[in-house]
Coordinates of C-alpha atoms in Angstrom, one line a residue:
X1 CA 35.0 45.5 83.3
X2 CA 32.5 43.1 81.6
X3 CA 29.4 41.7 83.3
X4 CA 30.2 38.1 84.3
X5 CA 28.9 35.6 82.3
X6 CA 25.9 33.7 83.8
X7 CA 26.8 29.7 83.9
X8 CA 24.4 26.6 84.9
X9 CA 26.7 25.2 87.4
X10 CA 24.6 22.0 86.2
X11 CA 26.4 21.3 83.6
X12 CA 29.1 21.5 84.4
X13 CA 31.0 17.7 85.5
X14 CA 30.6 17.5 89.3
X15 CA 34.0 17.3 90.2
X16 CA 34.3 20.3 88.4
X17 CA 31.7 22.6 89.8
X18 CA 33.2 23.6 93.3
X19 CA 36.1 25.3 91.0
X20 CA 34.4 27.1 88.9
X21 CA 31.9 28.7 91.6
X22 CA 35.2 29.6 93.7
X23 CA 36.4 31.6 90.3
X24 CA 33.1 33.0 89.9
X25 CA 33.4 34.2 93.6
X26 CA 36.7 35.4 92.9
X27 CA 35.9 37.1 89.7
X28 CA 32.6 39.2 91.5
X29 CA 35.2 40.4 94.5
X30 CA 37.7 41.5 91.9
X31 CA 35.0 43.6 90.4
X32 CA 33.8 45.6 93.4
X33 CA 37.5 46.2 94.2
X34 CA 37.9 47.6 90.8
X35 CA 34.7 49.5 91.2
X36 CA 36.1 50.9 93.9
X37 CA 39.2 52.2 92.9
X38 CA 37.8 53.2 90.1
X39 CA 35.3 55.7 92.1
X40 CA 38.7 56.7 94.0
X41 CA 40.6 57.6 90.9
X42 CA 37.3 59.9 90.5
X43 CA 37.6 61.4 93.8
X44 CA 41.2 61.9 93.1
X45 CA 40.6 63.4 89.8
X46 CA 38.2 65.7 91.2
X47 CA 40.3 67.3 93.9
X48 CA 42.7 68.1 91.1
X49 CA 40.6 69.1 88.2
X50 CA 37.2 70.2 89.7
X51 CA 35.6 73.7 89.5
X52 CA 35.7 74.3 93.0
X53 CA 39.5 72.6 93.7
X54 CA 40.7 76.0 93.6
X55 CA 39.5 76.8 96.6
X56 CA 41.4 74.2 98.4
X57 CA 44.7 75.4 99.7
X58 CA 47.5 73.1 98.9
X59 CA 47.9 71.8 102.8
X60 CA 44.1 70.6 102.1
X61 CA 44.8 69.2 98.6
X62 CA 47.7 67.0 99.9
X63 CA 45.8 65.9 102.8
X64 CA 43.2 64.9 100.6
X65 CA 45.7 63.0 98.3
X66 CA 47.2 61.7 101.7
X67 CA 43.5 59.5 102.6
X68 CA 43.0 58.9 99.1
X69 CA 46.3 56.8 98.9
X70 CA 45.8 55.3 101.4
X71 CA 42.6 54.0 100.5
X72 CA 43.6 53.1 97.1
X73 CA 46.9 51.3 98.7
X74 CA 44.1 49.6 100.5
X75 CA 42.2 48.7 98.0
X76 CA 45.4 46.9 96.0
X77 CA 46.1 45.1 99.2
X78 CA 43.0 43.3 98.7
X79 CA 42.9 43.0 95.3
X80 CA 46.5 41.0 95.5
X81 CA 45.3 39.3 98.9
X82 CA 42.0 37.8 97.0
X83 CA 43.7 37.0 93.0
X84 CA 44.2 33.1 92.8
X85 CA 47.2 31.5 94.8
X86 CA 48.9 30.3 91.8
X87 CA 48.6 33.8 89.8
X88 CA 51.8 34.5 88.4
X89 CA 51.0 37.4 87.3
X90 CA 49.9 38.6 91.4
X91 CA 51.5 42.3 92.5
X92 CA 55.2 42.2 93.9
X93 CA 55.5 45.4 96.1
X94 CA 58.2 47.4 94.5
X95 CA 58.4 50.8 96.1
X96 CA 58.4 53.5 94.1
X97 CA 60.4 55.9 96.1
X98 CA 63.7 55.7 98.3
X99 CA 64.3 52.4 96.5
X100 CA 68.0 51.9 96.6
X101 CA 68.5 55.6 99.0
X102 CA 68.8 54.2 102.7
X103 CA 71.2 56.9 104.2
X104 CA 74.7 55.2 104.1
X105 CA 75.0 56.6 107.9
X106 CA 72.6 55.0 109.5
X107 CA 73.6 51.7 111.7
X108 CA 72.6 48.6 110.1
X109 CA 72.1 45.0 111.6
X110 CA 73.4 42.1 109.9
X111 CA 70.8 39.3 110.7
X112 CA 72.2 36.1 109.0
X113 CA 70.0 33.6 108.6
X114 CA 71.4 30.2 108.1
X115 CA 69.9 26.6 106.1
X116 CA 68.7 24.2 108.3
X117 CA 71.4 21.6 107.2
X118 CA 74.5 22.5 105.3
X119 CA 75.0 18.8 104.3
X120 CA 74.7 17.9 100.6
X121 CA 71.6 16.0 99.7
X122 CA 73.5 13.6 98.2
X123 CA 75.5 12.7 100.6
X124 CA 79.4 14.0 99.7
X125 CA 79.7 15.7 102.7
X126 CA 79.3 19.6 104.3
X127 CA 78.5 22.1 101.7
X128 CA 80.9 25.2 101.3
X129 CA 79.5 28.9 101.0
X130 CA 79.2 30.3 97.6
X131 CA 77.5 33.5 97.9
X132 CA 74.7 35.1 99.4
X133 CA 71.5 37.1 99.0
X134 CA 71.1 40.9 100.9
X135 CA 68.4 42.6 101.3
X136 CA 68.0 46.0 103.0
X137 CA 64.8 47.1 104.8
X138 CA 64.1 50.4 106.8
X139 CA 63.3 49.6 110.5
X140 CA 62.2 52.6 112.6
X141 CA 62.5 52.0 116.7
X142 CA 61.4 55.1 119.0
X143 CA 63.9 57.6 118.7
X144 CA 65.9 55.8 116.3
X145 CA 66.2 54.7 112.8
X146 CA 68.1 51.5 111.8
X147 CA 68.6 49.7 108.5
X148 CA 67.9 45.7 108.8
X149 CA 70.0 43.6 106.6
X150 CA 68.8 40.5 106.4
X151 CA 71.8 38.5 105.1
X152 CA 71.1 34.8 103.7
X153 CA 74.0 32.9 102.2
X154 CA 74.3 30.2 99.6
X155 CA 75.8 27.2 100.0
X156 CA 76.9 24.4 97.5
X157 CA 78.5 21.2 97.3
X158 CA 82.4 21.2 96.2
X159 CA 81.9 17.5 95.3
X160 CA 78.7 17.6 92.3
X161 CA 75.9 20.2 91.2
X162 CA 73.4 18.8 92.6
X163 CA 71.7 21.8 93.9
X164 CA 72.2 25.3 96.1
X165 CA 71.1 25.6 99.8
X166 CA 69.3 28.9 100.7
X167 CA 67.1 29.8 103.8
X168 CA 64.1 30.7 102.7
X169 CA 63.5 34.3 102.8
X170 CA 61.6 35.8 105.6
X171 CA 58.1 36.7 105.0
X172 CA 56.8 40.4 104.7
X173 CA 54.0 42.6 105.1
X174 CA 55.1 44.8 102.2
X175 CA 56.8 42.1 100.3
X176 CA 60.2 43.9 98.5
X177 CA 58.8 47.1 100.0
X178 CA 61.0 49.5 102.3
X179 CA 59.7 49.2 105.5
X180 CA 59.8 46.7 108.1
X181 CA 56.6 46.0 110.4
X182 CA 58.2 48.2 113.2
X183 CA 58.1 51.2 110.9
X184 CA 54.5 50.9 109.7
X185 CA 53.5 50.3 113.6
X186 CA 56.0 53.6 114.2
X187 CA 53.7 55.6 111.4
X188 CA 50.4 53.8 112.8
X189 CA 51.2 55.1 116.1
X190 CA 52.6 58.6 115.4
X191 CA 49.5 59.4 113.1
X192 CA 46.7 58.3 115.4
X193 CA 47.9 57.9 119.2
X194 CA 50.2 60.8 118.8
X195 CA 48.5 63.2 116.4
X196 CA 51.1 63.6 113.9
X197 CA 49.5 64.0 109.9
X198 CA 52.1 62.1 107.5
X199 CA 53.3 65.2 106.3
X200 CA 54.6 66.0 109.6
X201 CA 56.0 62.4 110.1
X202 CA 57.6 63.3 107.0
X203 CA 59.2 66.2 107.8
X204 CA 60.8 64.6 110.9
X205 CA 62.0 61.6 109.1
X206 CA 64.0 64.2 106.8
X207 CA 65.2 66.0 109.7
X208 CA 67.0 62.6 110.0
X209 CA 68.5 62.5 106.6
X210 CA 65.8 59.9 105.0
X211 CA 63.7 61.4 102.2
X212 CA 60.5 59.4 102.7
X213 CA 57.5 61.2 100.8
X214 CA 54.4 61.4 102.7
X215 CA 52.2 59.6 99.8
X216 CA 54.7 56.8 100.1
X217 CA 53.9 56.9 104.2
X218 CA 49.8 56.9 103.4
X219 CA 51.1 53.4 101.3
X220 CA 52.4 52.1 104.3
X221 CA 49.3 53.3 106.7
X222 CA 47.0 51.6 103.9
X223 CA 48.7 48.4 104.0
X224 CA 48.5 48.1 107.5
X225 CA 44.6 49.4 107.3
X226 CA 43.5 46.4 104.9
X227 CA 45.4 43.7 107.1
X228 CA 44.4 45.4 110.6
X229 CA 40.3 45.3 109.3
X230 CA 39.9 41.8 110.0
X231 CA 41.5 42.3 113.8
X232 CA 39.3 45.4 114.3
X233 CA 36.4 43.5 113.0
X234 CA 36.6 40.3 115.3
X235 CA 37.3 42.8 118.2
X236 CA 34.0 44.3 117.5
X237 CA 32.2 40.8 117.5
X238 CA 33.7 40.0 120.7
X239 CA 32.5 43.5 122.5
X240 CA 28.9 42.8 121.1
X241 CA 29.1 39.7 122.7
X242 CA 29.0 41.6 126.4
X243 CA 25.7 42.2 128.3
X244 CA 26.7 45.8 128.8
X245 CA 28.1 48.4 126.5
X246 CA 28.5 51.5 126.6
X247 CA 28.1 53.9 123.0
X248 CA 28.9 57.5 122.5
X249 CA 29.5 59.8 119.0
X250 CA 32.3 62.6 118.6
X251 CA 32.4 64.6 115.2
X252 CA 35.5 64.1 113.1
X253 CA 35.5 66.9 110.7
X254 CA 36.1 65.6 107.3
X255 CA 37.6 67.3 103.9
X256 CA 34.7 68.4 101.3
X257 CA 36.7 69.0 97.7
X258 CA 33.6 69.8 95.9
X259 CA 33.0 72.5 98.3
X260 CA 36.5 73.9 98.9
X261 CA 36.0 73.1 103.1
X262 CA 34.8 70.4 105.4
X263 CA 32.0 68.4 106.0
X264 CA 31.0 66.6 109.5
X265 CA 31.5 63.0 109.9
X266 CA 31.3 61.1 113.0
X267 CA 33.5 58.0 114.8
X268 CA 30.9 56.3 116.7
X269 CA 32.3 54.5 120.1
X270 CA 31.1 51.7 121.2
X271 CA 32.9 50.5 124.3
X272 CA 33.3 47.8 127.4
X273 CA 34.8 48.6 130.8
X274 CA 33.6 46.7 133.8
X275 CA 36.7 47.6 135.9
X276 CA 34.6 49.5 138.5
X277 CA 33.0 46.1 139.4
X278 CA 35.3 43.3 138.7
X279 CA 34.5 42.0 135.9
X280 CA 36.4 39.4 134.4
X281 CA 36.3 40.2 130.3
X282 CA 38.7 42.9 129.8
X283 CA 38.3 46.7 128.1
X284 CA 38.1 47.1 124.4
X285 CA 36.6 50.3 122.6
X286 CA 36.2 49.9 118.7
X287 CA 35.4 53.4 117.0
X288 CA 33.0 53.1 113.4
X289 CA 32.8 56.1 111.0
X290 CA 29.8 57.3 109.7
X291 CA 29.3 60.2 107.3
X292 CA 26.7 61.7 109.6
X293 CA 24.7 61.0 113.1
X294 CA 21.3 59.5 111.6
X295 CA 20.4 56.9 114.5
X296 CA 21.0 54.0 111.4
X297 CA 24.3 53.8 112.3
X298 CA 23.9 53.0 115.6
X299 CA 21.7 50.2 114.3
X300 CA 24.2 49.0 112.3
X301 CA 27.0 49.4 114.0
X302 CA 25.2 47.5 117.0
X303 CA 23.6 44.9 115.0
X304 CA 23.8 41.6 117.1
X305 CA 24.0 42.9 120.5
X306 CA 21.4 42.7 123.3
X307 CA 22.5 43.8 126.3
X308 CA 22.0 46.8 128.5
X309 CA 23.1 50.0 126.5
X310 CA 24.5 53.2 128.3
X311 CA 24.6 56.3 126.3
X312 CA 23.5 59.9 126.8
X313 CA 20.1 61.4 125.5
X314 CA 20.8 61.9 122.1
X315 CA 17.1 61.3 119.6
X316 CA 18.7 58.9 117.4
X317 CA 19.1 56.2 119.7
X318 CA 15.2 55.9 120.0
X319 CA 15.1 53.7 117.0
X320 CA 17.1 50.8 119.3
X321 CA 14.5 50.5 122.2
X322 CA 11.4 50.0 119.4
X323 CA 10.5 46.4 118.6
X324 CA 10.9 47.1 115.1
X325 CA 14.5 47.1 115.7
X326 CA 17.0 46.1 113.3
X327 CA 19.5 43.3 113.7
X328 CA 18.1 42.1 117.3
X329 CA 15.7 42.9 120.1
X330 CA 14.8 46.1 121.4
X331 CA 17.9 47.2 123.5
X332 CA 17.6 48.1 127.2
X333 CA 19.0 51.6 127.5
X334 CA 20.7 53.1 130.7
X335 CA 20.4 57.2 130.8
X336 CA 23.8 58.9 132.3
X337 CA 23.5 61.0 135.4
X338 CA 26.1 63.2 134.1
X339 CA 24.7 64.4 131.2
X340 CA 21.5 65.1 133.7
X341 CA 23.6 67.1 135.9
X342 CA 25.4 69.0 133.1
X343 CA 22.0 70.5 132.0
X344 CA 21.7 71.9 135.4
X345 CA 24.7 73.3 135.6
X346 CA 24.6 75.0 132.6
X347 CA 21.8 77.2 133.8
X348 CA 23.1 77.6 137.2
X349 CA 26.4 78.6 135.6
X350 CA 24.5 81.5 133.8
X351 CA 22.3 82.7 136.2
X352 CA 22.3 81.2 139.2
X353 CA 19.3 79.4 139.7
X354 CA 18.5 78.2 143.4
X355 CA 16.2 75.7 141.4
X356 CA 19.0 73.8 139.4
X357 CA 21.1 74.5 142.4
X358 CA 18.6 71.9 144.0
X359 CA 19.0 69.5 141.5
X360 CA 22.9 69.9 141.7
X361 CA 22.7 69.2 145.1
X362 CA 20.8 65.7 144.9
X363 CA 22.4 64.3 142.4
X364 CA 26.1 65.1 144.5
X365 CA 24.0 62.8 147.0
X366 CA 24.1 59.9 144.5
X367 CA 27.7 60.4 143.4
X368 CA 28.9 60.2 147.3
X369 CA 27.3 56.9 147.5
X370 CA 28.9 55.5 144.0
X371 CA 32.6 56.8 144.8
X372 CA 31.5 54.4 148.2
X373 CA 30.6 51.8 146.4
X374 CA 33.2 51.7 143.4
X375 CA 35.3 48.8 142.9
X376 CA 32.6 46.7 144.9
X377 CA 30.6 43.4 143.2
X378 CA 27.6 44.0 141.3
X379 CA 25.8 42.3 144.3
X380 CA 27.0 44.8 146.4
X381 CA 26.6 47.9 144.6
X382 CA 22.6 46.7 143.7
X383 CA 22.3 46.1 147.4
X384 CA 23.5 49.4 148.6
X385 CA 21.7 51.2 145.4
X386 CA 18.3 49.6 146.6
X387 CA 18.9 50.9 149.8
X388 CA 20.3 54.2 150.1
X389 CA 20.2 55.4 146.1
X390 CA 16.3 54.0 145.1
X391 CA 15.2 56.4 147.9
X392 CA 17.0 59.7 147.2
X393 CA 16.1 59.2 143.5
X394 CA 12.8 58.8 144.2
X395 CA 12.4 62.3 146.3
X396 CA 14.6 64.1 142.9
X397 CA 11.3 62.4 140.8
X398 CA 9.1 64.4 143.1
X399 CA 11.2 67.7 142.9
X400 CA 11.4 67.7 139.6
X401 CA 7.5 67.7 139.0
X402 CA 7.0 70.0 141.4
X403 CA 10.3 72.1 139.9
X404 CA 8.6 71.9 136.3
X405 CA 5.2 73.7 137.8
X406 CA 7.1 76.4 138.5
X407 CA 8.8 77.2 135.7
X408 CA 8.0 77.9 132.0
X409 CA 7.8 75.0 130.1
X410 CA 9.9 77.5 127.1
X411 CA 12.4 78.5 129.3
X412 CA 15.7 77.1 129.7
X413 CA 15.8 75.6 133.2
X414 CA 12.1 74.2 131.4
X415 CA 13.7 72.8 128.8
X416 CA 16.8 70.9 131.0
X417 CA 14.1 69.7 133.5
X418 CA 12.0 68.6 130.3
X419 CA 15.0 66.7 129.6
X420 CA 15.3 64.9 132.7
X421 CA 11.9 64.2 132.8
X422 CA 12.1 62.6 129.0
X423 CA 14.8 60.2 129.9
X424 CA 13.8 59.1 133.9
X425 CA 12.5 55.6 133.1
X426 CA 16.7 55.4 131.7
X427 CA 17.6 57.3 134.6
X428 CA 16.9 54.2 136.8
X429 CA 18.1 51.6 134.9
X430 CA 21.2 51.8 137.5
X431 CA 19.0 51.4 140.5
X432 CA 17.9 47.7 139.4
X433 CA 21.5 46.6 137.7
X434 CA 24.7 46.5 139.7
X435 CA 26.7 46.2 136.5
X436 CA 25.6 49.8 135.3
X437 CA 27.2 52.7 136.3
X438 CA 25.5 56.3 137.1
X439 CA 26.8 57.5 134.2
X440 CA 28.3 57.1 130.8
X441 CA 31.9 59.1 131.7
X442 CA 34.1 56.2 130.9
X443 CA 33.5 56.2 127.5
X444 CA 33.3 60.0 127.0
X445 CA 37.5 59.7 128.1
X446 CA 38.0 57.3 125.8
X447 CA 37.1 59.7 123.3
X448 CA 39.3 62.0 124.4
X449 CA 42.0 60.7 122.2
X450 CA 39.6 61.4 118.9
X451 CA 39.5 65.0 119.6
X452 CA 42.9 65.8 120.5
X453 CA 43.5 63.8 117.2
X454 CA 41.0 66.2 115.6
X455 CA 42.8 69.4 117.1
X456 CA 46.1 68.5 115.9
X457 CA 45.6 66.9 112.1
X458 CA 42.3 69.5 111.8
X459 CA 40.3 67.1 109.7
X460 CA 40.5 63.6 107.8
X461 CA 41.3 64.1 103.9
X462 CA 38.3 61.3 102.7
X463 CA 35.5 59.8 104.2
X464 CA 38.1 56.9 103.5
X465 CA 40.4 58.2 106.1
X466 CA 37.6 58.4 108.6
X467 CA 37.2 54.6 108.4
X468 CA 41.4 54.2 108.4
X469 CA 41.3 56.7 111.5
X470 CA 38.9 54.5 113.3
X471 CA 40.1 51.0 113.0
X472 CA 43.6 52.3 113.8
X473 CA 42.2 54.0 117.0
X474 CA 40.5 51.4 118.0
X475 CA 43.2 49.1 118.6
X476 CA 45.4 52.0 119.5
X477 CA 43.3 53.3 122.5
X478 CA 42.2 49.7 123.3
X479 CA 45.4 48.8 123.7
X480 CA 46.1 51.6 125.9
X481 CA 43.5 50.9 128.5
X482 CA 44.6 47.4 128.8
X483 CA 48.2 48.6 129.7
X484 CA 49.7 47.6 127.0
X485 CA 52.5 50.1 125.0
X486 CA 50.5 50.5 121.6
X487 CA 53.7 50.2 119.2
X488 CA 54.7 46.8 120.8
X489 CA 51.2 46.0 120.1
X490 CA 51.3 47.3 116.1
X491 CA 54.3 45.6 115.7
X492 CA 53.6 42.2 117.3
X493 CA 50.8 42.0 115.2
X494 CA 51.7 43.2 111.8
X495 CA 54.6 40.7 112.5
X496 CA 52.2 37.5 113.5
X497 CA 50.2 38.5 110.5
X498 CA 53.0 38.9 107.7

């Protein structure tokens, strides 16, 4: 694409200038998106034609192509959503499989939708019906697929020919496309709350007697993707908004086609849930992919927030509590008691130690008093912290110097008390804050969901698909925590948005 030309906006007439800077604007967004897809087409080509593509078996390959399409698909979307209103020459969807090959078997529901008024503008009298417009779009409910007709007839007057009355046609997400917003939510849903790769979906949509190819389902999931990002996005500026998060990292293995296996990504969770004290905002978790675990991420993800963080032990979260902080001020950090115990445990699990069986012990102490406390105002669970918790922690501070005297430093119980000892001031944090929990649990189960997700569909296709998988989790297992059915969500939504 050529380099833009540069124009003095100042000499442009006045009026004028506001209009051309817009189509400068719009002409510099068109270019990354072409940029983009035209890295994509590279990636594609590569998987195909590169050296080392061989060594990709063709269940890899497609699952490749599967991301790929969808980030392309993506990448179209917003291409057509950003061209000029008045464009003629802007994308119509036109499918270019199962167009015209709805199974003739499958039930359809006639939705007519009427004019407003069927008298004639100029005043003759009622208009009579002439014809009328059909339209067939697949609609997939659970358990059930249905063809929607949407019927919309034509009226005239018998009197003159002074014009045709039509309703207007309902609006789309995939405008001419096959699918109604209740399939795409249905293909949301089974890909990333119920683990099911597109090739899978596929393959049970044929069981049925429809033919729908899996790239044609990655169009669909794309779609949705681009016009979801916004939602996703304003979710995240909400939770970032809260004086207490919590943030946690799970791998999410992700296709390699230059070296014929996969490569570790990571979906990054950051996460509110102030249930176990009343709070009033409600539970949200938004996931953000990152090609590896360098503590940027974090920074960037959390860039804005500065509340109270609670997280496990993990290095590269040192960079948030440091004044040279990027994107706000050095974050507050709250250590989990779990991840404390866990190091224990794993010693006393291999040999017994009466030492990290002392530890185990103390720290039950301080889980007895929480599962008292739970559910309780932060008021109350400070108060009863300060009073029965502050003291028992401080006698574990003074077992675990002694504990590290008598052990090797280069041992392994060494090294878990070493670990302890690295993160006590964190540790604390709950003693002196009756909003933060002991531990970080609650969002280690709400990433749950990512790995069973992991075990079933193995690995994403694209670092691409890693971004698709976590916006679409995000509202899928946010969703879920609030109690609400995640496809009624989807649906709602990709509805109030077409």
């Amino acid at each position: 694409m050529p380099t833009l030309p540069d124009i003095d906006l100042s000499a442009i007439p006045e009026g004028q200038r506001d209009a051309v800077a817009a189509l400068l604007q719009e002409a510099s967004s068109l270019k990354a998106i072409i940029k983009r897809l035209e890295h994509l087409v590279a990636e594609l080509n590569h998987v195909v034609h590169g050296k080392k593509s061989e060594k990709l078996d063709e269940d890899d390959r497609q699952l490749a192509f599967e991301d790929l399409n969808i980030a392309i698909s993506e990448a179209e979307e917003q291409k057509q959503d950003q061209a000029p209103s008045d464009d003629t020459s802007k994308r119509k969807w036109v499918a270019k499989r199962n167009r015209g090959n709805l199974p003739k078997d499958l039930p359809r529901i006639e939705r007519v939708i009427e004019p407003a008024s069927l008298l004639c503008p100029c005043g003759c009298g009622e208009m009579h019906k002439i014809g009328e417009d059909r339209t067939e779009r697949l609609d997939i409910v659970p358990a059930q697929l249905r063809v929607i007709v949407t019927v919309r007839p034509k009226y005239a007057c018998r009197a003159c020919s002074d014009g045709i009355t039509q309703a207007a046609a309902p609006a789309h997400l995939i405008e001419g496309g096959l699918p109604t917003e209740g399939a795409m939510a249905h293909v949301l849903v089974g890909k990333y709350a119920d683990h099911l790769p597109l090739y899978r979906q596929s393959q049970i949509l044929a069981r049925s007697g429809l033919e729908v190819h899996r790239s044609t389902l990655a169009d669909w999931v794309g779609v949705a993707a681009f016009h979801l990002g916004p939602v996703v996005d304003r979710l995240a500026e909400h939770l970032k908004g809260s004086t207490k998060l919590f943030m946690d990292e799970t791998t999410a293995p992700v296709l390699d086609p230059g070296r014929g296996r996969t490569k570790t990504g990571y979906l990054w969770a950051l996460a509110r849930d102030d249930r176990s004290w009343g709070g009033d905002d409600p539970p949200g978790v938004v996931f953000f992919y990152a090609p590896d675990r360098k503590g940027k991420n974090a920074e960037t993800f959390l860039r804005g927030f500065d509340g109270i963080l609670q997280l496990d032990g993990y290095q590269g979260y040192n960079r948030l509590t440091r004044p040279s902080r990027q994107g706000g001020d050095p974050i507050r950090v709250a250590q989990c008691w779990a991840h404390a115990r866990r190091k224990l445990k794993e010693v006393f699990d291999r040999d017994g130690s009466e030492i990290a069986a002392g530890g185990l012990r103390r720290i039950a102490e301080f889980y007895k008093i929480e599962a008292d406390i739970r559910g309780a105002a932060p008021g109350q669970r400070l108060s009863a912290r300060q009073a029965r918790t502050a003291p028992l922690v401080a006698e574990f501070g003074e077992w675990l110097k002694q504990s590290r005297l008598r052990v090797s430093a280069k041992s392994r119980l060494g090294e878990k008390l070493a670990y302890i000892q690295n993160h006590w001031d964190g540790l604390q944090t709950f003693l002196h804050d009756g909003r933060v929990e002991i531990d970080s649990n609650g969002v280690e189960n709400l990433i749950r969901p990512i790995a069973l997700n992991r075990k079933n569909a193995l690995f994403a296709g694209h670092d691409e698909g890693g971004k698709a998988w976590g916006r679409i989790a995000s509202l899928i297992e946010t969703a879920k925590i609030n109690g609400v059915e995640p496809f009624a969500y989807l649906k709602a939504t990709l509805e109030a948005i077409a």
